[in-house]
């Protein structure tokens, strides 16, 4: 699904990621952990094609993203869904439209436009919302929802997009512990039920250990460890977070 | 029904919620607006009469081709320079006075000030007289605001004569009223905790304002003052048409004698002056972190707050500091250049004129027109403004996106995915071109536009509406482009990263957050357009404005006063509709 070989990314002279190499198979659930500034978000952006590596190869679904035409890149991107830390929804749209944005790479322009006036595929949007537990919010304005509810809308949008892999960039860092657990449960469950690959960056190690099969430890742009969850020791965790 | 994910328990027998009614309050406004525009088109006679004056096409062509050889003789260049400096000086002094008056006016008419006094008096009700005075002052500001600069100029020319003083006062009065309104809104929207803390410890309201409130509102006020500078330049150019000098006056003269090469020299000077003013103001406002407010008599306080996040005080920023010094130098220089005869304001002759004009205006004479005539004139004025709004609205939507620097350039909302040189070059070209066009459109005063349009269109509502619409497009396009440049990028990134097409990113990510701001700016501009129907009326575009000119030239001041009263009434109605539309937009 995702193959990275000796990937580095610099912002100016600052190296955000250095010499990253790993493979993620279809259906795997991987958490990448590390302190703020470790390069987790940069890594996610390399995987969804909103950023290209400075050196090295990034392959998604077998294709090198930096060598694709814009058209082909969009094809690949439509098969990878992303959930963000700050939800990235359009505030003043109704929930149903934010959900239908997940259809955009399938719908024609006319259909997209008509749907903004008279929502289409309401049933699909409702089903997706039902799966994340807030079906009654279908026609609510998005900025009227709480943070936890907005994150569920963002996940439901990915459900509608129906990608083969889901990237989640610190999906719970703006939520309280209770909600965090629910959101992680939804993501993991989604991956288990549908066999979708899940690649999730997390600040908190506890959620990673209990929910993901494989953990990658990132610190200052380098991989410190990449191992099965049961083999992760306190020593390894300390090495990632030490001051 | 599908199963739910995660550990949430949910009643899966729930029904799909009912689709919200298609006809909501927003829809209602839209239908009313479309109906209004159709009515206005009917009223304008576009269906009944011939519009295009084919006989004038040759003249129009000659005008356009003259743009390639403007009059560059030394003598005329000197005249142009003088006219440019005059316009600049009008704007500087007019604005300088307005900011001072507007500042004190804004403090006094703010709710916060009245409340502070109540607190300082130990929560005792203020005497009725004070309250009455306060309300009266607010109303006076509304009236001052709703009369256009040009009308003020005509009044002052009658009183003081063709002196720079007339232009300065004509600019300063409505501008003071607008600035006072905006400053009072800034004060009322600020965080009041520090102020109340000081008041409750027994400090007098003035001192409490000084320490507890002004530091919070200073950036917003400074930012807005510099935005008004752009408006002041444009207003100063319009004032020329009543004969008080400056670029507008010279263009008007050259137009009457059809000296096209001269007109172009003057127009280029106008573009340059406006371009520099806009550049300075937008650079500075970006430094101040303040969002822009719409032009005219308005402020969008809810959507707008200067970010006070930077750790350093803003006056330590070099650009800000230099700008303040430069502005402080401009004021005495402008006074020196114009050397207005301030003593004249208090001379016996002026006072005598004032008494004469005042006496001859009272009482207002409404019988000059029959009721039907009044209704017809008002209908034409409203129709003209509606058509102008429709034109500026539709074309503004098309122009403002390409004029935003985050639209076509690489990484922009509508940028082609590949980042090759050609598409970048194309993007830059479109950006510079649309911005240039918008600058030209707003630099030329609306009455000049009307006169130019009269080359090829028969006089009537349509050229007036077009002139106002074209000018408004120039202002609106730029304001909305700045809104687009400040859009939240995150939803756009999310849509791009899921592989949505450019059109998809645009319609689902960029359009929805832009259009409420767009419509509220458009509504604010409508208030401005209604005021400005008077000045295109001056060049014969019909409606109340035209009657006003005719009555003014026959010195029938009683009838002029009556027309002004009706006009202010219409302005009030438009203000009310505009503010309730904006309210609906905010709520749904």
mmCIF file of N, CA and C in Angstrom, chain B residues 43-86:
data_model
loop_
_atom_site.group_PDB
_atom_site.id
_atom_site.type_symbol
_atom_site.label_atom_id
_atom_site.label_comp_id
_atom_site.label_asym_id
_atom_site.label_seq_id
_atom_site.Cartn_x
_atom_site.Cartn_y
_atom_site.Cartn_z
ATOM 1 N N UNK B 43 -38.371 48.931 -15.465
ATOM 2 C CA UNK B 43 -38.452 50.353 -15.153
ATOM 3 C C UNK B 43 -37.453 51.162 -15.989
ATOM 4 N N UNK B 44 -36.302 50.548 -16.274
ATOM 5 C CA UNK B 44 -35.237 51.277 -16.975
ATOM 6 C C UNK B 44 -35.584 51.486 -18.432
ATOM 7 N N UNK B 45 -36.617 50.786 -18.920
ATOM 8 C CA UNK B 45 -37.010 50.958 -20.307
ATOM 9 C C UNK B 45 -36.137 50.206 -21.287
ATOM 10 N N UNK B 46 -35.376 49.244 -20.782
ATOM 11 C CA UNK B 46 -34.450 48.537 -21.669
ATOM 12 C C UNK B 46 -35.221 47.702 -22.688
ATOM 13 N N UNK B 47 -36.459 47.326 -22.325
ATOM 14 C CA UNK B 47 -37.248 46.494 -23.253
ATOM 15 C C UNK B 47 -37.981 47.349 -24.282
ATOM 16 N N UNK B 48 -38.171 48.626 -23.953
ATOM 17 C CA UNK B 48 -38.988 49.450 -24.828
ATOM 18 C C UNK B 48 -38.154 50.301 -25.789
ATOM 19 N N UNK B 49 -37.034 50.796 -25.294
ATOM 20 C CA UNK B 49 -36.313 51.807 -26.087
ATOM 21 C C UNK B 49 -35.027 51.258 -26.674
ATOM 22 N N UNK B 50 -34.540 51.995 -27.649
ATOM 23 C CA UNK B 50 -33.235 51.676 -28.204
ATOM 24 C C UNK B 50 -32.181 52.147 -27.199
ATOM 25 N N UNK B 51 -31.162 51.333 -26.991
ATOM 26 C CA UNK B 51 -30.183 51.673 -25.963
ATOM 27 C C UNK B 51 -28.883 52.201 -26.540
ATOM 28 N N UNK B 52 -28.371 51.472 -27.527
ATOM 29 C CA UNK B 52 -27.030 51.801 -28.011
ATOM 30 C C UNK B 52 -27.101 52.897 -29.060
ATOM 31 N N UNK B 53 -26.298 53.881 -28.836
ATOM 32 C CA UNK B 53 -26.226 55.008 -29.757
ATOM 33 C C UNK B 53 -25.124 54.742 -30.761
ATOM 34 N N UNK B 54 -25.487 54.147 -31.900
ATOM 35 C CA UNK B 54 -24.454 53.743 -32.872
ATOM 36 C C UNK B 54 -23.700 54.957 -33.393
ATOM 37 N N UNK B 55 -24.377 56.110 -33.377
ATOM 38 C CA UNK B 55 -23.722 57.324 -33.845
ATOM 39 C C UNK B 55 -22.510 57.679 -32.987
ATOM 40 N N UNK B 56 -22.498 57.230 -31.727
ATOM 41 C CA UNK B 56 -21.413 57.601 -30.833
ATOM 42 C C UNK B 56 -20.249 56.630 -30.846
ATOM 43 N N UNK B 57 -20.414 55.518 -31.604
ATOM 44 C CA UNK B 57 -19.362 54.495 -31.589
ATOM 45 C C UNK B 57 -18.036 55.056 -32.070
ATOM 46 N N UNK B 58 -18.080 55.873 -33.110
ATOM 47 C CA UNK B 58 -16.846 56.440 -33.666
ATOM 48 C C UNK B 58 -16.132 57.280 -32.606
ATOM 49 N N UNK B 59 -16.954 58.061 -31.882
ATOM 50 C CA UNK B 59 -16.392 58.910 -30.835
ATOM 51 C C UNK B 59 -15.734 58.053 -29.751
ATOM 52 N N UNK B 60 -16.446 56.989 -29.364
ATOM 53 C CA UNK B 60 -15.904 56.074 -28.364
ATOM 54 C C UNK B 60 -14.591 55.467 -28.831
ATOM 55 N N UNK B 61 -14.558 55.094 -30.101
ATOM 56 C CA UNK B 61 -13.334 54.518 -30.664
ATOM 57 C C UNK B 61 -12.190 55.521 -30.608
ATOM 58 N N UNK B 62 -12.510 56.764 -30.943
ATOM 59 C CA UNK B 62 -11.469 57.799 -30.908
ATOM 60 C C UNK B 62 -10.943 57.966 -29.492
ATOM 61 N N UNK B 63 -11.867 57.890 -28.537
ATOM 62 C CA UNK B 63 -11.467 58.022 -27.132
ATOM 63 C C UNK B 63 -10.494 56.906 -26.751
ATOM 64 N N UNK B 64 -10.862 55.674 -27.113
ATOM 65 C CA UNK B 64 -10.022 54.537 -26.724
ATOM 66 C C UNK B 64 -8.658 54.609 -27.403
ATOM 67 N N UNK B 65 -8.633 54.969 -28.688
ATOM 68 C CA UNK B 65 -7.341 54.967 -29.384
ATOM 69 C C UNK B 65 -6.443 56.085 -28.867
ATOM 70 N N UNK B 66 -7.060 57.122 -28.266
ATOM 71 C CA UNK B 66 -6.247 58.207 -27.718
ATOM 72 C C UNK B 66 -5.415 57.738 -26.522
ATOM 73 N N UNK B 67 -5.777 56.556 -25.964
ATOM 74 C CA UNK B 67 -5.026 56.079 -24.796
ATOM 75 C C UNK B 67 -3.569 55.814 -25.157
ATOM 76 N N UNK B 68 -3.306 55.595 -26.468
ATOM 77 C CA UNK B 68 -1.935 55.283 -26.870
ATOM 78 C C UNK B 68 -1.073 56.527 -26.993
ATOM 79 N N UNK B 69 -1.698 57.688 -27.209
ATOM 80 C CA UNK B 69 -0.872 58.899 -27.213
ATOM 81 C C UNK B 69 -1.430 59.977 -26.308
ATOM 82 N N UNK B 70 -1.254 59.792 -24.997
ATOM 83 C CA UNK B 70 -1.688 60.824 -24.058
ATOM 84 C C UNK B 70 -0.887 62.104 -24.273
ATOM 85 N N UNK B 71 -1.433 63.202 -23.820
ATOM 86 C CA UNK B 71 -0.781 64.506 -23.939
ATOM 87 C C UNK B 71 0.392 64.575 -22.961
ATOM 88 N N UNK B 72 1.617 64.524 -23.510
ATOM 89 C CA UNK B 72 2.789 64.513 -22.632
ATOM 90 C C UNK B 72 3.588 65.809 -22.726
ATOM 91 N N UNK B 73 2.948 66.884 -23.185
ATOM 92 C CA UNK B 73 3.658 68.153 -23.245
ATOM 93 C C UNK B 73 3.997 68.614 -21.834
ATOM 94 N N UNK B 74 5.138 69.316 -21.714
ATOM 95 C CA UNK B 74 5.608 69.719 -20.398
ATOM 96 C C UNK B 74 4.566 70.510 -19.644
ATOM 97 N N UNK B 75 3.898 71.394 -20.374
ATOM 98 C CA UNK B 75 2.910 72.263 -19.746
ATOM 99 C C UNK B 75 1.784 71.442 -19.135
ATOM 100 N N UNK B 76 1.305 70.465 -19.946
ATOM 101 C CA UNK B 76 0.169 69.688 -19.458
ATOM 102 C C UNK B 76 0.574 68.735 -18.338
ATOM 103 N N UNK B 77 1.816 68.227 -18.433
ATOM 104 C CA UNK B 77 2.278 67.348 -17.360
ATOM 105 C C UNK B 77 2.318 68.094 -16.032
ATOM 106 N N UNK B 78 2.742 69.354 -16.101
ATOM 107 C CA UNK B 78 2.812 70.166 -14.892
ATOM 108 C C UNK B 78 1.411 70.349 -14.298
ATOM 109 N N UNK B 79 0.450 70.610 -15.208
ATOM 110 C CA UNK B 79 -0.934 70.766 -14.775
ATOM 111 C C UNK B 79 -1.426 69.479 -14.112
ATOM 112 N N UNK B 80 -1.065 68.336 -14.743
ATOM 113 C CA UNK B 80 -1.494 67.044 -14.201
ATOM 114 C C UNK B 80 -0.904 66.821 -12.818
ATOM 115 N N UNK B 81 0.390 67.171 -12.687
ATOM 116 C CA UNK B 81 1.044 66.993 -11.388
ATOM 117 C C UNK B 81 0.345 67.829 -10.325
ATOM 118 N N UNK B 82 0.049 69.088 -10.693
ATOM 119 C CA UNK B 82 -0.643 69.962 -9.756
ATOM 120 C C UNK B 82 -1.998 69.398 -9.356
ATOM 121 N N UNK B 83 -2.734 68.909 -10.359
ATOM 122 C CA UNK B 83 -4.064 68.368 -10.083
ATOM 123 C C UNK B 83 -3.957 67.137 -9.179
ATOM 124 N N UNK B 84 -2.935 66.294 -9.452
ATOM 125 C CA UNK B 84 -2.757 65.095 -8.639
ATOM 126 C C UNK B 84 -2.476 65.457 -7.188
ATOM 127 N N UNK B 85 -1.554 66.429 -7.019
ATOM 128 C CA UNK B 85 -1.202 66.832 -5.659
ATOM 129 C C UNK B 85 -2.408 67.447 -4.961
ATOM 130 N N UNK B 86 -3.221 68.194 -5.718
ATOM 131 C CA UNK B 86 -4.406 68.792 -5.118
ATOM 132 C C UNK B 86 -5.353 67.707 -4.608
#
